[in-house]
Amino acid sequence: MKVDLDAYDRDGFLVLRDFLPSADCDALQARAAELVAGFDPGPARTVFSTRDQGHARDAYFLGSGGAVGFFFEEAAAGQPVAVALNKIGHALHDLDPVFDRISRQSRLAGLAAAVGLQQPLLLQSMYLFKQPHIGGEVGWHQDATYLYTRPSSVTGFWIALDDADRDNGCLMVLPGGHRGTLRKRFRRAVAGMVLDTLDETSWPAITPVALEAPRGTLVVLHGLLPHASAANRSARPRHAYALHLIDGRAEYAADNWLQRPHLPLRGFS
Ligand code: FE2
């Protein structure tokens, strides 16, 4: 597969329209709906929000690195599960056969090789709902904050399963911002999860660019690229599937939140 590596090196992202076949988008959405239908949250709903570090103490969150966990929107109190979830994560690609098949198709393997992952490992998968009206914002961050390797290798494949635009919370990026340093690190510590500041440097003074993405578009995100997404205040959903890969040649930090003691990481085979 050929991609514009000059653009990727310059900008820290690539927007690949019509990457995932419509049938695969359909299959992921249908399977997610089945998983939701089969999910009984019981009395304790687990709220996940990147702005609320309260989740950091939550064993459910930590265990989801090797499981299929369900996370609610903050603003969804009392709403039915089907319209209240923020995401499903983080090992769908290893534990669910539909997500496994689509995540490990040859087009994705080819893309991973094309962007320089020599020993790609599929580390994390998330089905992101960004529900109509209540889908929360995701603040500016670098994915290497959460998935840290030495050297940095985490690479995001973000796939629009609905048309994503400014009104329903499409991705926002700071082009070229991946050439800066890693600012923060989220890690396990004795007392729980902590967010360390590694570098106080503010984000570069670059005008954010909205990556409007029709269904089936795949966005490659460099692990150091600052990105965000606004809340969804529209009446339309903005489902997306995000897969994060690392290079097996890099050292995976033992204090990353995501640990897989019982489920070895796999590549594309
Ligand atoms: Fe991210």
Short mmCIF file of C-alpha atoms and ligand atoms in Angstrom, two decimals:
data_model
loop_
_atom_site.label_atom_id
_atom_site.label_comp_id
_atom_site.label_asym_id
_atom_site.label_seq_id
_atom_site.Cartn_x
_atom_site.Cartn_y
_atom_site.Cartn_z
CA MET A 1 0.00 0.00 0.00
CA LYS A 2 1.25 3.47 -0.86
CA VAL A 3 0.55 6.38 1.42
CA ASP A 4 1.86 9.94 1.33
CA LEU A 5 4.64 9.52 3.87
CA ASP A 6 5.90 13.05 3.28
CA ALA A 7 2.52 14.38 4.35
CA TYR A 8 2.43 12.03 7.35
CA ASP A 9 5.90 13.13 8.46
CA ARG A 10 4.97 16.78 7.97
CA ASP A 11 1.47 16.77 9.48
CA GLY A 12 1.34 13.78 11.83
CA PHE A 13 -1.88 12.48 10.34
CA LEU A 14 -3.36 11.09 7.14
CA VAL A 15 -6.99 11.14 6.03
CA LEU A 16 -7.79 8.15 3.83
CA ARG A 17 -11.27 8.37 2.38
CA ASP A 18 -13.21 5.24 1.41
CA PHE A 19 -10.73 3.07 3.29
CA LEU A 20 -13.06 0.71 5.12
CA PRO A 21 -15.64 -0.97 2.89
CA SER A 22 -19.23 -0.13 3.65
CA ALA A 23 -19.94 -3.78 4.50
CA ASP A 24 -17.29 -3.65 7.21
CA CYS A 25 -18.75 -0.44 8.63
CA ASP A 26 -22.14 -2.15 8.66
CA ALA A 27 -20.70 -5.25 10.36
CA LEU A 28 -18.99 -3.25 13.12
CA GLN A 29 -22.11 -1.21 13.82
CA ALA A 30 -24.34 -4.29 13.87
CA ARG A 31 -21.97 -6.15 16.16
CA ALA A 32 -21.69 -3.19 18.53
CA ALA A 33 -25.49 -3.03 18.68
CA GLU A 34 -25.56 -6.74 19.59
CA LEU A 35 -22.98 -6.23 22.32
CA VAL A 36 -24.98 -3.32 23.72
CA ALA A 37 -28.21 -5.34 23.64
CA GLY A 38 -26.50 -8.09 25.61
CA PHE A 39 -25.03 -5.78 28.21
CA ASP A 40 -26.69 -5.47 31.61
CA PRO A 41 -24.97 -2.73 33.59
CA GLY A 42 -26.49 -3.69 36.90
CA PRO A 43 -26.68 -1.11 39.65
CA ALA A 44 -23.23 0.44 39.12
CA ARG A 45 -22.68 2.25 35.85
CA THR A 46 -19.06 2.98 35.17
CA VAL A 47 -18.54 6.51 33.98
CA PHE A 48 -15.60 7.10 31.71
CA SER A 49 -14.46 10.57 30.94
CA THR A 50 -10.98 11.76 30.01
CA ARG A 51 -11.69 14.91 32.05
CA ASP A 52 -12.59 13.01 35.19
CA GLN A 53 -9.69 11.13 36.67
CA GLY A 54 -12.12 9.47 39.03
CA HIS A 55 -12.18 6.57 36.63
CA ALA A 56 -8.50 6.08 37.34
CA ARG A 57 -9.24 4.27 40.56
CA ASP A 58 -11.75 2.07 38.91
CA ALA A 59 -10.68 -1.53 38.65
CA TYR A 60 -13.22 -2.03 35.91
CA PHE A 61 -11.41 0.44 33.72
CA LEU A 62 -8.00 -1.09 34.44
CA GLY A 63 -9.29 -4.58 33.72
CA SER A 64 -10.77 -3.51 30.41
CA GLY A 65 -7.35 -3.49 28.77
CA GLY A 66 -7.79 -7.23 28.35
CA ALA A 67 -11.57 -7.36 28.24
CA VAL A 68 -14.66 -5.89 26.62
CA GLY A 69 -15.83 -3.13 28.93
CA PHE A 70 -18.71 -0.68 28.64
CA PHE A 71 -18.34 2.98 29.62
CA PHE A 72 -21.07 5.57 30.01
CA GLU A 73 -21.32 9.22 29.10
CA GLU A 74 -21.20 11.57 32.04
CA ALA A 75 -24.36 13.29 30.87
CA ALA A 76 -26.34 10.07 30.46
CA ALA A 77 -27.71 9.56 33.95
CA GLY A 78 -30.96 7.63 33.81
CA GLN A 79 -30.94 7.19 30.05
CA PRO A 80 -31.34 3.77 28.41
CA VAL A 81 -28.04 1.97 27.84
CA ALA A 82 -28.35 2.09 24.06
CA VAL A 83 -28.18 5.89 24.01
CA ALA A 84 -26.02 6.35 27.11
CA LEU A 85 -22.74 4.63 26.29
CA ASN A 86 -19.58 6.57 25.57
CA LYS A 87 -17.57 3.59 24.36
CA ILE A 88 -16.81 -0.11 24.42
CA GLY A 89 -13.17 -1.09 24.95
CA HIS A 90 -10.39 -2.09 24.99
CA ALA A 91 -9.74 -5.61 23.64
CA LEU A 92 -12.59 -5.97 21.17
CA HIS A 93 -10.08 -6.79 18.46
CA ASP A 94 -8.88 -9.87 20.35
CA LEU A 95 -12.03 -11.08 22.06
CA ASP A 96 -14.79 -10.47 19.54
CA PRO A 97 -14.69 -12.39 16.26
CA VAL A 98 -16.22 -9.64 14.14
CA PHE A 99 -13.89 -6.97 15.46
CA ASP A 100 -10.97 -9.41 15.18
CA ARG A 101 -11.68 -10.15 11.52
CA ILE A 102 -12.13 -6.55 10.47
CA SER A 103 -9.21 -5.28 12.55
CA ARG A 104 -6.84 -7.84 11.08
CA GLN A 105 -7.73 -7.50 7.41
CA SER A 106 -4.85 -7.17 4.99
CA ARG A 107 -5.61 -3.54 4.15
CA LEU A 108 -4.96 -2.55 7.74
CA ALA A 109 -1.82 -4.68 7.91
CA GLY A 110 -0.59 -3.00 4.75
CA LEU A 111 -1.30 0.42 6.17
CA ALA A 112 0.56 -0.37 9.40
CA ALA A 113 3.61 -1.41 7.37
CA ALA A 114 3.31 1.65 5.16
CA VAL A 115 3.49 4.04 8.11
CA GLY A 116 6.57 2.30 9.47
CA LEU A 117 5.39 -0.20 12.06
CA GLN A 118 7.80 -3.08 11.48
CA GLN A 119 6.43 -5.38 14.19
CA PRO A 120 2.88 -4.10 14.58
CA LEU A 121 0.96 -5.19 17.66
CA LEU A 122 -2.75 -4.46 18.02
CA LEU A 123 -2.83 -2.97 21.50
CA GLN A 124 -6.19 -1.30 22.03
CA SER A 125 -9.56 -1.05 20.34
CA MET A 126 -12.47 1.24 21.13
CA TYR A 127 -15.95 1.52 19.70
CA LEU A 128 -16.79 5.20 20.19
CA PHE A 129 -20.46 6.23 20.21
CA LYS A 130 -20.40 10.04 20.49
CA GLN A 131 -24.14 9.88 21.02
CA PRO A 132 -26.58 12.48 19.67
CA HIS A 133 -26.95 15.51 21.98
CA ILE A 134 -24.90 14.07 24.88
CA GLY A 135 -21.70 12.74 23.28
CA GLY A 136 -18.95 14.35 25.34
CA GLU A 137 -15.92 16.26 24.18
CA VAL A 138 -12.47 14.70 24.26
CA GLY A 139 -9.89 17.26 25.29
CA TRP A 140 -6.58 17.91 23.59
CA HIS A 141 -4.16 15.07 24.18
CA GLN A 142 -1.46 12.88 22.68
CA ASP A 143 -2.16 9.15 22.55
CA ALA A 144 1.38 8.41 23.78
CA THR A 145 0.26 9.92 27.10
CA TYR A 146 -1.86 6.82 27.62
CA LEU A 147 0.04 4.20 25.61
CA TYR A 148 3.70 4.79 26.19
CA THR A 149 6.59 2.96 24.58
CA ARG A 150 10.31 3.77 24.32
CA PRO A 151 10.80 5.01 21.69
CA SER A 152 7.29 6.28 21.09
CA SER A 153 5.49 4.05 18.61
CA VAL A 154 1.76 4.21 19.28
CA THR A 155 -0.20 4.88 16.12
CA GLY A 156 -3.95 5.38 15.91
CA PHE A 157 -6.25 4.16 13.16
CA TRP A 158 -9.52 6.05 13.62
CA ILE A 159 -12.36 4.96 11.35
CA ALA A 160 -15.57 6.93 10.81
CA LEU A 161 -18.58 4.62 10.96
CA ASP A 162 -20.95 7.58 10.53
CA ASP A 163 -20.23 10.75 8.63
CA ALA A 164 -18.22 12.90 11.06
CA ASP A 165 -18.32 16.67 10.74
CA ARG A 166 -17.99 19.80 12.86
CA ASP A 167 -21.55 19.52 14.15
CA ASN A 168 -21.30 15.99 15.52
CA GLY A 169 -17.78 16.12 16.93
CA CYS A 170 -15.30 15.15 14.25
CA LEU A 171 -11.60 14.88 15.06
CA MET A 172 -9.61 18.09 15.48
CA VAL A 173 -5.83 18.13 15.04
CA LEU A 174 -2.87 20.51 15.28
CA PRO A 175 -1.00 19.72 12.06
CA GLY A 176 2.70 19.20 12.66
CA GLY A 177 2.26 19.17 16.42
CA HIS A 178 3.62 15.61 16.59
CA ARG A 179 7.12 17.04 16.15
CA GLY A 180 6.96 18.42 19.68
CA THR A 181 7.57 16.56 22.92
CA LEU A 182 5.29 14.30 24.90
CA ARG A 183 3.65 16.60 27.46
CA LYS A 184 2.04 14.20 29.91
CA ARG A 185 2.07 10.58 30.97
CA PHE A 186 -0.81 8.65 32.51
CA ARG A 187 0.57 5.73 34.48
CA ARG A 188 0.01 3.28 37.28
CA ALA A 189 1.46 4.24 40.64
CA VAL A 190 1.18 2.71 44.09
CA ALA A 191 -1.65 5.02 45.06
CA GLY A 192 -3.57 4.61 41.81
CA MET A 193 -3.33 6.22 38.42
CA VAL A 194 -1.41 9.47 38.05
CA LEU A 195 -1.04 11.99 35.26
CA ASP A 196 2.55 13.27 35.28
CA THR A 197 3.57 16.41 33.46
CA LEU A 198 6.74 15.67 31.49
CA ASP A 199 7.00 18.97 29.66
CA GLU A 200 5.19 22.22 30.47
CA THR A 201 5.42 23.46 26.88
CA SER A 202 1.98 24.52 25.69
CA TRP A 203 0.52 23.16 22.48
CA PRO A 204 1.95 24.86 19.40
CA ALA A 205 0.12 27.98 18.24
CA ILE A 206 -1.39 26.27 15.23
CA THR A 207 -4.99 26.79 14.20
CA PRO A 208 -6.82 23.52 14.87
CA VAL A 209 -8.01 21.74 11.76
CA ALA A 210 -11.31 19.85 11.77
CA LEU A 211 -11.01 16.51 9.99
CA GLU A 212 -14.44 16.07 8.50
CA ALA A 213 -14.63 12.44 7.55
CA PRO A 214 -17.34 10.65 5.59
CA ARG A 215 -18.25 7.13 6.68
CA GLY A 216 -15.49 4.65 5.85
CA THR A 217 -12.72 7.25 6.16
CA LEU A 218 -9.65 6.10 8.09
CA VAL A 219 -7.54 8.72 9.86
CA VAL A 220 -3.99 7.73 10.83
CA LEU A 221 -2.85 9.59 13.94
CA HIS A 222 0.78 9.79 15.00
CA GLY A 223 1.06 9.01 18.70
CA LEU A 224 2.47 12.43 19.50
CA LEU A 225 -0.05 14.44 17.47
CA PRO A 226 -2.25 16.68 19.64
CA HIS A 227 -5.88 15.93 18.83
CA ALA A 228 -9.32 16.39 20.32
CA SER A 229 -12.99 16.19 19.44
CA ALA A 230 -15.86 18.45 20.37
CA ALA A 231 -19.08 17.36 22.01
CA ASN A 232 -21.85 16.11 19.76
CA ARG A 233 -24.70 18.59 20.08
CA SER A 234 -26.38 17.39 16.89
CA ALA A 235 -29.24 14.94 16.57
CA ARG A 236 -26.99 12.52 14.69
CA PRO A 237 -24.72 9.83 16.15
CA ARG A 238 -21.02 9.87 15.38
CA HIS A 239 -19.88 6.28 15.76
CA ALA A 240 -16.21 5.53 15.16
CA TYR A 241 -13.85 2.63 15.65
CA ALA A 242 -10.37 3.39 16.95
CA LEU A 243 -7.52 0.91 16.91
CA HIS A 244 -4.17 1.67 18.50
CA LEU A 245 -1.03 -0.13 17.44
CA ILE A 246 2.50 -0.17 18.80
CA ASP A 247 5.74 -1.51 17.41
CA GLY A 248 6.92 -4.70 19.09
CA ARG A 249 10.50 -3.48 18.79
CA ALA A 250 9.81 -0.69 21.27
CA GLU A 251 9.79 -1.23 25.02
CA TYR A 252 6.26 -1.23 26.43
CA ALA A 253 6.12 0.57 29.77
CA ALA A 254 5.31 -1.73 32.68
CA ASP A 255 3.37 1.08 34.35
CA ASN A 256 1.07 1.87 31.43
CA TRP A 257 -2.57 1.63 32.47
CA LEU A 258 -3.19 -0.99 29.80
CA GLN A 259 -1.61 -4.28 30.82
CA ARG A 260 -2.40 -7.64 29.31
CA PRO A 261 -1.10 -10.26 31.77
CA HIS A 262 -3.52 -12.94 30.60
CA LEU A 263 -3.95 -12.07 26.93
CA PRO A 264 -0.75 -11.83 24.90
CA LEU A 265 -0.65 -9.05 22.34
CA ARG A 266 -0.91 -10.13 18.72
CA GLY A 267 -0.08 -8.62 15.40
CA PHE A 268 -2.13 -9.01 12.24
CA SER A 269 -1.85 -12.81 11.99
FE FE2 B 1 -6.69 10.02 21.18
#
